[in-house]
Amino acid sequence: MNLFYDNKATIDISYNLVQHDHTKHVEPTEEDKIAFSLFCFSNRKRKMENSHVLVLPFPAQGHVNPLMHFAWRIANLGSKVTFVNTDFNHKRVLSAMAGRNEPTGSDVNLVSIPDGMDPEDDRTDIGKLCEAMLITMRKKFQDLIEDINKNHPFTCIIVDGTMGWAREVADKLGIRVAMFWPASAAIFCQLANISNLNRDGYIDSDGFAIKKHKIQISPSGPIFDSDNLAWKVGNAYSQKAFFKYIERVMEDSQLIEWQLCNSIHELEAEVFSLVPKLLPIGPLLAGYDTGNSGAQFWPEDSSCLKWLDRQPSQSVIYVAFGSLTIFDQSQLQELALGLKLTNKPFLWVVRPGNSTQESNPNEFEDSHGKIISWAPQQKVLSHPAIACFVSHCGWNSAIEGVSNGVPFLCWPYFTDQFVNKSYICDVWKIGLGLDKDEKGIITKEEFKQKVELLLGDKITIKKALELKQFAEDNIREGGQSSTNFSNFIKWVEA
């Protein structure tokens, strides 16, 4: 099945080329270039000092983190930024930040509003969370804006694409709005085509798969499995609630003029041709602009960096499964045995709540490995000791791995992670998938074998380094992501 995106409301970003009649061309020196760049930065910073940007993420770690990096990039240009978390996540972020320094020179004010759930409610129940947000957050969000606007009026609002309902609030208050999409362009395209999936008989009106099918939105794009569509989370009630929420907010998000995403053009070139309004500005990473690790929900354990310093180059298996993955105890044990079988040093992030049963992570640690509860991931992946990344394939992890030239072992858990795995293994060809046995377990033997295959595959390792170069080129001055970001900033300044 081929999906399509009929986008008639495209925006035209024109680049004004000034023609000069010079009889002699003089190449500027490096000193000239540096001086000119500093002049442009200083001039832009003065303009941005009059701006006040409001940023609203979806209340999940994988959304809050990239939007915070985006906020810091804007703040570092001189703008005042107000960042809105839910009350629940606001407390977690402040707790995780305790003892850390704020990014130098930036002005990001952290505020919060209720999410509509009771303190004891399970916020990993995405469907229930989305229902509560629609009931409660719109009014609280409007009240917050009106209160802050009295003294520090907002120039524009940047909303997470999955918080599209905020567009109506912005329109009501006469504030310009932009949309930031923290996942892949492919997932945006999938969600923008929900009506087509329903029309063609692949899903019913509640988002449940009617027939099993492989879906590809472009000839060489990632493959969607109808059993693993982006809204398939939790039980049937939660899945239906999340689907209805996504269906609603995507309608709002697609009406927003500026649509930005944390991606790289070369990684999703065909998909970007289907959604021409969606502009890549990635990679948005800690260290590129601020040196800070992001708005984390758990305190980072930086002791792992000194441990990595003691390991040989390209020797360490880095294992991290994001903020929501949960393993049963038998799978956790099998992974531990698999790591031991490789006879290689490993750094393993075992997050609180990573398992269905309470366990002591240190029981899996041996002389070869180090286990921590949360990592400064960008710093870890950029460390020369890292050989490969065993990942759940969340989009932030995918972008961070690509940007550091690290090959992957893919272990997706839910939602968009299966599409990201398809990108990594089938399209970009920088990783291998881990296969489950007849009992649904990834065995220690399978793990050991795939580690050996990956680390012995020079072609895959070379390809990973090539994609790293694409990432670096995009954020340099003149790169596509850099240009898109600069054009967006001009719109903010206007």
Short mmCIF file of C-alpha atoms in Angstrom, two decimals:
data_model
loop_
_atom_site.label_atom_id
_atom_site.label_comp_id
_atom_site.label_asym_id
_atom_site.label_seq_id
_atom_site.Cartn_x
_atom_site.Cartn_y
_atom_site.Cartn_z
CA MET A 1 0.00 0.00 0.00
CA ASN A 2 1.31 3.45 -0.89
CA LEU A 3 0.20 6.35 1.28
CA PHE A 4 0.23 9.87 -0.01
CA TYR A 5 0.05 13.30 1.53
CA ASP A 6 -1.94 15.89 -0.38
CA ASN A 7 -0.52 19.10 1.00
CA LYS A 8 -2.04 22.05 -0.85
CA ALA A 9 -1.17 24.61 1.82
CA THR A 10 2.56 24.57 1.24
CA ILE A 11 4.63 27.58 2.18
CA ASP A 12 7.20 29.08 -0.10
CA ILE A 13 10.52 29.84 1.56
CA SER A 14 12.44 31.92 -0.93
CA TYR A 15 16.11 32.61 -0.80
CA ASN A 16 16.97 36.07 -2.07
CA LEU A 17 20.09 35.99 -4.19
CA VAL A 18 21.70 39.38 -4.71
CA GLN A 19 23.63 39.77 -7.95
CA HIS A 20 26.85 41.77 -7.82
CA ASP A 21 28.91 42.94 -10.74
CA HIS A 22 32.44 42.49 -9.50
CA THR A 23 35.40 42.65 -11.81
CA LYS A 24 37.65 41.07 -9.22
CA HIS A 25 36.86 38.40 -6.64
CA VAL A 26 38.73 38.50 -3.33
CA GLU A 27 38.45 35.39 -1.16
CA PRO A 28 37.82 36.36 2.50
CA THR A 29 40.35 35.19 5.05
CA GLU A 30 39.42 32.90 7.94
CA GLU A 31 39.68 35.92 10.24
CA ASP A 32 37.19 37.77 8.02
CA LYS A 33 34.77 34.85 8.13
CA ILE A 34 34.98 34.58 11.92
CA ALA A 35 34.52 38.32 12.36
CA PHE A 36 31.50 38.32 10.04
CA SER A 37 29.94 35.34 11.85
CA LEU A 38 30.40 37.06 15.21
CA PHE A 39 28.85 40.24 13.82
CA CYS A 40 25.81 38.31 12.50
CA PHE A 41 25.40 36.42 15.78
CA SER A 42 25.63 39.64 17.82
CA ASN A 43 23.15 41.41 15.55
CA ARG A 44 20.69 38.51 15.72
CA LYS A 45 21.04 38.28 19.49
CA ARG A 46 20.09 41.95 19.82
CA LYS A 47 16.98 41.34 17.70
CA MET A 48 15.99 38.23 19.65
CA GLU A 49 16.23 40.02 23.00
CA ASN A 50 12.77 41.42 22.28
CA SER A 51 11.30 37.96 21.68
CA HIS A 52 9.49 35.73 24.16
CA VAL A 53 8.80 32.16 23.04
CA LEU A 54 6.52 29.68 24.80
CA VAL A 55 7.32 25.96 24.36
CA LEU A 56 4.81 23.18 25.09
CA PRO A 57 5.94 19.52 24.87
CA PHE A 58 3.89 16.34 25.16
CA PRO A 59 4.49 15.08 28.74
CA ALA A 60 6.89 12.22 27.97
CA GLN A 61 10.70 12.04 28.21
CA GLY A 62 11.14 11.50 24.48
CA HIS A 63 9.24 14.72 23.77
CA VAL A 64 10.40 16.96 26.61
CA ASN A 65 14.09 16.39 25.91
CA PRO A 66 14.31 17.45 22.22
CA LEU A 67 11.96 20.38 22.80
CA MET A 68 14.20 21.55 25.62
CA HIS A 69 17.22 21.40 23.30
CA PHE A 70 15.21 23.45 20.80
CA ALA A 71 14.32 25.92 23.56
CA TRP A 72 17.96 26.32 24.55
CA ARG A 73 19.00 26.95 20.96
CA ILE A 74 16.48 29.78 20.77
CA ALA A 75 17.43 31.12 24.20
CA ASN A 76 21.11 31.16 23.29
CA LEU A 77 20.25 33.63 20.53
CA GLY A 78 18.99 36.06 23.17
CA SER A 79 15.27 35.28 23.32
CA LYS A 80 13.39 34.74 26.55
CA VAL A 81 11.84 31.25 26.58
CA THR A 82 9.12 29.87 28.84
CA PHE A 83 8.98 26.06 28.92
CA VAL A 84 5.74 24.43 30.08
CA ASN A 85 5.80 20.98 31.67
CA THR A 86 2.99 19.25 33.50
CA ASP A 87 3.13 19.64 37.29
CA PHE A 88 4.10 15.98 37.61
CA ASN A 89 7.00 16.18 35.15
CA HIS A 90 8.08 19.61 36.38
CA LYS A 91 8.89 18.11 39.78
CA ARG A 92 10.80 15.25 38.17
CA VAL A 93 12.88 17.57 36.00
CA LEU A 94 13.76 19.86 38.91
CA SER A 95 14.69 16.86 41.05
CA ALA A 96 16.92 15.42 38.32
CA MET A 97 18.55 18.84 37.79
CA ALA A 98 19.41 19.28 41.48
CA GLY A 99 23.07 20.18 41.80
CA ARG A 100 23.53 20.79 38.06
CA ASN A 101 24.33 24.17 36.57
CA GLU A 102 21.96 25.84 34.15
CA PRO A 103 23.20 26.43 30.59
CA THR A 104 25.41 29.51 30.57
CA GLY A 105 23.83 32.63 29.11
CA SER A 106 20.43 31.15 28.36
CA ASP A 107 17.09 32.35 29.65
CA VAL A 108 14.70 29.39 29.88
CA ASN A 109 12.02 29.71 32.54
CA LEU A 110 10.44 26.43 33.67
CA VAL A 111 6.75 26.59 34.56
CA SER A 112 3.99 24.00 34.87
CA ILE A 113 0.27 23.32 34.60
CA PRO A 114 -1.86 20.33 35.75
CA ASP A 115 -2.33 17.37 33.40
CA GLY A 116 -5.75 16.49 34.80
CA MET A 117 -4.69 13.23 36.45
CA ASP A 118 -4.65 12.40 40.14
CA PRO A 119 -1.25 12.13 41.86
CA GLU A 120 -1.53 8.35 42.20
CA ASP A 121 -2.59 7.74 38.56
CA ASP A 122 -0.34 5.79 36.20
CA ARG A 123 0.99 8.26 33.66
CA THR A 124 2.42 5.48 31.49
CA ASP A 125 -1.22 4.80 30.55
CA ILE A 126 -0.99 7.04 27.49
CA GLY A 127 -4.67 6.77 26.58
CA LYS A 128 -5.83 7.87 30.02
CA LEU A 129 -3.25 10.68 30.07
CA CYS A 130 -4.43 12.01 26.70
CA GLU A 131 -8.08 11.99 27.74
CA ALA A 132 -7.24 13.90 30.92
CA MET A 133 -5.14 16.46 29.05
CA LEU A 134 -7.92 17.31 26.61
CA ILE A 135 -10.32 17.93 29.49
CA THR A 136 -7.98 19.95 31.73
CA MET A 137 -4.94 21.41 30.00
CA ARG A 138 -6.55 23.68 27.41
CA LYS A 139 -8.07 25.99 30.05
CA LYS A 140 -4.98 25.85 32.28
CA PHE A 141 -2.74 26.58 29.30
CA GLN A 142 -4.81 29.61 28.32
CA ASP A 143 -4.83 30.90 31.91
CA LEU A 144 -1.03 30.57 32.08
CA ILE A 145 -0.54 32.50 28.85
CA GLU A 146 -2.90 35.30 29.85
CA ASP A 147 -1.16 35.66 33.22
CA ILE A 148 2.39 35.83 31.79
CA ASN A 149 1.28 38.01 28.88
CA LYS A 150 0.45 40.83 31.29
CA ASN A 151 4.13 41.55 31.89
CA HIS A 152 6.06 39.61 29.23
CA PRO A 153 3.95 39.19 26.06
CA PHE A 154 4.68 36.13 23.95
CA THR A 155 6.07 36.52 20.44
CA CYS A 156 5.09 32.99 19.43
CA ILE A 157 4.23 29.55 20.78
CA ILE A 158 6.01 26.35 19.77
CA VAL A 159 3.81 23.32 20.34
CA ASP A 160 4.68 19.65 20.17
CA GLY A 161 2.92 18.11 17.18
CA THR A 162 1.03 15.82 19.54
CA MET A 163 -0.25 18.87 21.46
CA GLY A 164 -1.95 20.35 18.39
CA TRP A 165 -5.00 21.37 20.44
CA ALA A 166 -2.88 24.29 21.70
CA ARG A 167 -3.19 25.89 18.25
CA GLU A 168 -6.77 26.90 19.02
CA VAL A 169 -5.64 28.55 22.25
CA ALA A 170 -2.92 30.47 20.40
CA ASP A 171 -5.35 31.56 17.68
CA LYS A 172 -7.88 32.71 20.27
CA LEU A 173 -5.24 34.87 21.98
CA GLY A 174 -3.81 36.19 18.70
CA ILE A 175 -0.36 34.64 19.15
CA ARG A 176 1.57 33.10 16.27
CA VAL A 177 2.19 29.38 16.56
CA ALA A 178 4.76 26.91 15.19
CA MET A 179 4.77 23.12 15.44
CA PHE A 180 7.75 20.94 16.37
CA TRP A 181 7.62 17.22 15.58
CA PRO A 182 10.02 15.23 17.82
CA ALA A 183 9.67 11.91 15.95
CA SER A 184 10.51 10.88 12.38
CA ALA A 185 8.96 12.49 9.32
CA ALA A 186 7.78 8.98 8.38
CA ILE A 187 5.65 8.77 11.52
CA PHE A 188 4.25 12.25 10.86
CA CYS A 189 3.30 11.04 7.38
CA GLN A 190 1.69 7.89 8.80
CA LEU A 191 -0.41 9.85 11.28
CA ALA A 192 -1.34 12.45 8.67
CA ASN A 193 -2.79 9.61 6.58
CA ILE A 194 -5.00 7.98 9.20
CA SER A 195 -8.07 8.67 7.05
CA ASN A 196 -6.45 6.86 4.11
CA LEU A 197 -5.66 3.82 6.24
CA ASN A 198 -9.29 3.73 7.33
CA ARG A 199 -10.63 4.33 3.83
CA ASP A 200 -8.53 1.52 2.36
CA GLY A 201 -9.64 -0.97 4.99
CA TYR A 202 -6.44 -1.37 6.98
CA ILE A 203 -7.81 0.02 10.24
CA ASP A 204 -11.28 0.59 11.63
CA SER A 205 -12.62 3.89 12.93
CA ASP A 206 -11.06 3.21 16.35
CA GLY A 207 -7.58 2.54 14.95
CA PHE A 208 -7.58 -1.25 15.32
CA ALA A 209 -5.99 -3.25 12.48
CA ILE A 210 -8.53 -5.01 10.25
CA LYS A 211 -5.99 -6.99 8.26
CA LYS A 212 -2.32 -7.72 8.62
CA HIS A 213 -0.31 -5.89 6.02
CA LYS A 214 3.04 -4.28 5.33
CA ILE A 215 2.75 -0.61 4.44
CA GLN A 216 5.41 1.47 2.71
CA ILE A 217 4.92 5.18 2.12
CA SER A 218 7.68 5.51 -0.48
CA PRO A 219 9.61 3.04 -2.70
CA SER A 220 12.71 2.99 -0.50
CA GLY A 221 11.19 4.21 2.76
CA PRO A 222 10.68 2.37 6.05
CA ILE A 223 8.12 -0.42 6.35
CA PHE A 224 5.07 -0.10 8.59
CA ASP A 225 3.50 -3.25 9.99
CA SER A 226 -0.25 -2.92 10.58
CA ASP A 227 0.27 -4.79 13.86
CA ASN A 228 2.64 -2.09 15.14
CA LEU A 229 1.15 1.25 14.16
CA ALA A 230 2.21 4.30 16.15
CA TRP A 231 -0.86 4.44 18.39
CA LYS A 232 -0.72 0.79 19.49
CA VAL A 233 -0.04 1.15 23.21
CA GLY A 234 -1.34 -0.64 26.28
CA ASN A 235 -4.73 -2.37 26.36
CA ALA A 236 -7.59 -1.95 23.90
CA TYR A 237 -9.15 0.97 25.81
CA SER A 238 -5.85 2.86 25.99
CA GLN A 239 -5.11 2.22 22.32
CA LYS A 240 -8.52 3.54 21.23
CA ALA A 241 -8.21 6.62 23.46
CA PHE A 242 -4.71 7.39 22.16
CA PHE A 243 -5.84 6.89 18.55
CA LYS A 244 -8.76 9.29 18.96
CA TYR A 245 -6.45 11.83 20.57
CA ILE A 246 -3.87 11.55 17.76
CA GLU A 247 -6.57 11.76 15.11
CA ARG A 248 -7.79 14.99 16.67
CA VAL A 249 -4.47 16.76 17.32
CA MET A 250 -3.02 15.89 13.90
CA GLU A 251 -5.83 17.84 12.26
CA ASP A 252 -4.78 20.90 14.26
CA SER A 253 -1.04 20.40 13.75
CA GLN A 254 -1.33 20.24 9.97
CA LEU A 255 -2.98 23.67 9.93
CA ILE A 256 0.06 25.32 11.52
CA GLU A 257 2.22 27.41 9.20
CA TRP A 258 5.67 26.51 10.49
CA GLN A 259 6.25 22.77 10.88
CA LEU A 260 9.70 21.71 12.10
CA CYS A 261 11.15 18.34 13.07
CA ASN A 262 14.19 16.79 14.70
CA SER A 263 15.42 14.96 11.63
CA ILE A 264 18.02 15.19 8.87
CA HIS A 265 17.01 15.60 5.23
CA GLU A 266 19.27 12.86 3.88
CA LEU A 267 17.85 10.32 6.34
CA GLU A 268 14.27 10.78 5.12
CA ALA A 269 14.56 12.52 1.75
CA GLU A 270 11.69 10.66 0.05
CA VAL A 271 9.34 11.20 2.98
CA PHE A 272 10.12 14.92 3.13
CA SER A 273 9.05 15.15 -0.51
CA LEU A 274 5.62 13.88 0.60
CA VAL A 275 5.30 16.40 3.46
CA PRO A 276 6.92 19.55 2.02
CA LYS A 277 5.80 21.79 4.89
CA LEU A 278 7.74 19.70 7.40
CA LEU A 279 11.27 21.13 7.67
CA PRO A 280 14.18 19.25 9.29
CA ILE A 281 16.31 21.17 11.80
CA GLY A 282 18.11 18.20 13.34
CA PRO A 283 20.04 16.85 14.93
CA LEU A 284 19.07 18.68 18.13
CA LEU A 285 21.57 17.27 20.59
CA ALA A 286 23.07 18.08 23.95
CA GLY A 287 26.54 19.49 23.50
CA TYR A 288 26.05 21.04 20.07
CA ASP A 289 24.67 24.26 21.46
CA THR A 290 24.55 24.29 25.24
CA GLY A 291 26.71 21.56 26.71
CA ASN A 292 23.75 20.54 28.86
CA SER A 293 22.20 17.07 28.73
CA GLY A 294 18.55 18.05 28.59
CA ALA A 295 15.40 18.00 30.68
CA GLN A 296 15.77 14.52 32.14
CA PHE A 297 13.25 12.76 34.39
CA TRP A 298 16.01 10.87 36.23
CA PRO A 299 19.38 12.11 37.55
CA GLU A 300 22.23 11.30 35.18
CA ASP A 301 25.11 9.20 36.45
CA SER A 302 28.19 10.81 34.93
CA SER A 303 30.54 8.40 36.69
CA CYS A 304 30.18 6.20 33.62
CA LEU A 305 32.26 8.69 31.60
CA LYS A 306 35.34 8.11 33.76
CA TRP A 307 34.72 4.37 33.49
CA LEU A 308 34.57 4.71 29.69
CA ASP A 309 37.89 6.59 29.76
CA ARG A 310 39.51 3.41 31.06
CA GLN A 311 38.15 1.19 28.27
CA PRO A 312 39.86 0.47 24.92
CA SER A 313 38.69 2.33 21.82
CA GLN A 314 35.53 0.91 20.18
CA SER A 315 35.22 -1.89 22.74
CA VAL A 316 32.13 -1.11 24.83
CA ILE A 317 28.59 -2.34 24.19
CA TYR A 318 26.21 0.44 25.27
CA VAL A 319 22.74 -0.82 26.27
CA ALA A 320 19.83 1.58 26.89
CA PHE A 321 16.10 1.15 26.33
CA GLY A 322 14.68 4.61 26.93
CA SER A 323 12.11 5.85 29.42
CA LEU A 324 9.16 3.49 28.92
CA THR A 325 10.45 0.00 27.98
CA ILE A 326 9.62 -2.71 30.52
CA PHE A 327 11.12 -6.23 30.50
CA ASP A 328 10.00 -9.28 32.41
CA GLN A 329 12.60 -10.74 34.73
CA SER A 330 13.42 -13.72 32.50
CA GLN A 331 14.28 -11.45 29.55
CA LEU A 332 16.38 -9.21 31.76
CA GLN A 333 18.30 -12.26 32.99
CA GLU A 334 18.81 -13.50 29.43
CA LEU A 335 20.20 -10.15 28.34
CA ALA A 336 22.59 -10.15 31.30
CA LEU A 337 23.83 -13.61 30.32
CA GLY A 338 24.17 -12.50 26.70
CA LEU A 339 26.32 -9.55 27.70
CA LYS A 340 28.52 -11.86 29.74
CA LEU A 341 28.88 -14.28 26.80
CA THR A 342 30.26 -11.55 24.54
CA ASN A 343 33.25 -11.17 26.87
CA LYS A 344 33.27 -7.46 26.08
CA PRO A 345 32.97 -4.45 28.38
CA PHE A 346 29.43 -3.10 28.57
CA LEU A 347 27.63 -0.05 29.92
CA TRP A 348 24.02 -0.89 30.72
CA VAL A 349 21.31 1.57 31.71
CA VAL A 350 18.77 -0.16 33.99
CA ARG A 351 16.18 2.51 34.68
CA PRO A 352 13.99 2.38 37.81
CA GLY A 353 10.89 0.48 36.69
CA ASN A 354 12.76 -1.18 33.79
CA SER A 355 11.47 -4.61 34.87
CA THR A 356 8.08 -6.09 35.71
CA GLN A 357 9.63 -7.22 39.01
CA GLU A 358 11.74 -5.38 41.52
CA SER A 359 15.35 -6.43 41.06
CA ASN A 360 18.80 -5.36 42.09
CA PRO A 361 20.56 -4.17 38.91
CA ASN A 362 23.95 -4.79 40.50
CA GLU A 363 23.30 -8.52 40.38
CA PHE A 364 23.89 -8.33 36.62
CA GLU A 365 27.17 -6.42 36.94
CA ASP A 366 30.46 -8.28 36.53
CA SER A 367 34.11 -7.38 36.06
CA HIS A 368 33.48 -6.43 32.42
CA GLY A 369 30.53 -4.14 32.90
CA LYS A 370 29.04 -1.11 34.59
CA ILE A 371 25.35 -0.62 35.33
CA ILE A 372 23.78 2.78 35.96
CA SER A 373 20.21 4.02 36.35
CA TRP A 374 20.34 6.85 33.75
CA ALA A 375 23.06 8.03 31.39
CA PRO A 376 24.19 11.32 29.84
CA GLN A 377 23.52 9.57 26.54
CA GLN A 378 24.91 12.08 24.06
CA LYS A 379 28.21 12.17 25.96
CA VAL A 380 28.26 8.38 26.14
CA LEU A 381 27.60 7.86 22.44
CA SER A 382 30.25 10.39 21.46
CA HIS A 383 32.87 8.62 23.60
CA PRO A 384 35.57 6.81 21.55
CA ALA A 385 35.22 3.67 23.70
CA ILE A 386 31.70 2.91 22.38
CA ALA A 387 31.53 0.09 19.82
CA CYS A 388 27.77 -0.29 19.33
CA PHE A 389 24.40 0.75 20.71
CA VAL A 390 21.81 -1.82 21.85
CA SER A 391 18.69 0.32 21.62
CA HIS A 392 14.89 0.31 21.80
CA CYS A 393 15.06 2.52 18.70
CA GLY A 394 13.28 5.56 20.08
CA TRP A 395 13.72 8.44 17.64
CA ASN A 396 15.93 10.50 19.94
CA SER A 397 18.22 7.51 20.45
CA ALA A 398 18.25 6.84 16.71
CA ILE A 399 19.24 10.43 15.92
CA GLU A 400 21.89 10.46 18.67
CA GLY A 401 23.37 7.19 17.44
CA VAL A 402 23.44 8.37 13.82
CA SER A 403 25.01 11.68 14.82
CA ASN A 404 27.85 9.87 16.55
CA GLY A 405 28.49 7.25 13.88
CA VAL A 406 27.53 4.33 16.13
CA PRO A 407 26.09 1.07 14.67
CA PHE A 408 22.95 -0.40 16.27
CA LEU A 409 21.54 -3.62 17.60
CA CYS A 410 17.79 -2.99 17.42
CA TRP A 411 15.34 -4.11 20.11
CA PRO A 412 12.11 -2.10 19.56
CA TYR A 413 9.39 -2.11 22.21
CA PHE A 414 6.35 -0.23 20.87
CA THR A 415 4.82 2.59 18.77
CA ASP A 416 7.21 4.26 16.29
CA GLN A 417 10.20 2.19 17.38
CA PHE A 418 9.44 -0.55 14.83
CA VAL A 419 9.52 1.99 12.01
CA ASN A 420 12.78 3.41 13.34
CA LYS A 421 14.20 -0.11 13.38
CA SER A 422 13.21 -0.46 9.71
CA TYR A 423 15.05 2.78 8.97
CA ILE A 424 18.18 1.63 10.84
CA CYS A 425 18.33 -1.90 9.44
CA ASP A 426 16.65 -1.74 6.02
CA VAL A 427 17.03 1.84 4.77
CA TRP A 428 20.14 3.31 6.38
CA LYS A 429 21.77 -0.13 6.83
CA ILE A 430 23.64 0.79 10.00
CA GLY A 431 22.38 -1.96 12.28
CA LEU A 432 20.97 -5.42 12.84
CA GLY A 433 17.74 -6.58 14.43
CA LEU A 434 17.53 -9.03 17.32
CA ASP A 435 15.14 -11.93 16.69
CA LYS A 436 12.94 -13.58 19.32
CA ASP A 437 12.63 -17.34 19.70
CA GLU A 438 9.36 -19.31 19.70
CA LYS A 439 8.76 -18.26 23.32
CA GLY A 440 9.13 -14.56 22.52
CA ILE A 441 12.57 -14.30 24.15
CA ILE A 442 15.76 -12.84 22.69
CA THR A 443 18.16 -15.50 23.87
CA LYS A 444 21.69 -15.02 25.14
CA GLU A 445 22.97 -16.97 22.12
CA GLU A 446 21.09 -14.72 19.68
CA PHE A 447 22.45 -11.65 21.44
CA LYS A 448 26.06 -12.87 21.39
CA GLN A 449 25.82 -13.87 17.72
CA LYS A 450 24.40 -10.51 16.60
CA VAL A 451 27.03 -8.56 18.56
CA GLU A 452 29.77 -10.54 16.81
CA LEU A 453 28.14 -10.09 13.38
CA LEU A 454 27.70 -6.35 13.86
CA LEU A 455 31.17 -5.60 15.17
CA GLY A 456 32.72 -7.69 12.41
CA ASP A 457 30.77 -5.93 9.64
CA LYS A 458 33.07 -3.23 8.28
CA ILE A 459 30.53 -2.10 5.68
CA THR A 460 27.88 -1.33 8.32
CA ILE A 461 30.41 0.47 10.52
CA LYS A 462 31.59 2.53 7.53
CA LYS A 463 28.00 3.41 6.62
CA ALA A 464 27.36 4.61 10.18
CA LEU A 465 30.31 6.99 9.91
CA GLU A 466 29.01 8.30 6.57
CA LEU A 467 25.66 9.18 8.16
CA LYS A 468 27.50 10.92 10.98
CA GLN A 469 29.03 13.19 8.34
CA PHE A 470 25.56 14.00 6.96
CA ALA A 471 24.47 15.01 10.46
CA GLU A 472 27.50 17.25 10.95
CA ASP A 473 27.10 18.87 7.53
CA ASN A 474 23.44 19.70 8.20
CA ILE A 475 24.07 21.72 11.34
CA ARG A 476 27.01 23.65 9.91
CA GLU A 477 26.35 27.10 8.50
CA GLY A 478 24.82 26.61 5.06
CA GLY A 479 23.60 23.10 5.86
CA GLN A 480 19.94 22.36 5.26
CA SER A 481 18.98 22.02 8.93
CA SER A 482 20.94 25.14 9.82
CA THR A 483 19.27 27.10 7.02
CA ASN A 484 15.79 25.94 8.03
CA PHE A 485 16.47 26.93 11.63
CA SER A 486 17.77 30.36 10.57
CA ASN A 487 14.68 30.99 8.45
CA PHE A 488 12.48 30.03 11.37
CA ILE A 489 14.34 32.46 13.64
CA LYS A 490 13.76 35.24 11.09
CA TRP A 491 10.04 34.48 11.35
CA VAL A 492 10.23 34.66 15.15
CA GLU A 493 12.00 38.03 14.91
CA ALA A 494 9.50 39.49 12.43
#
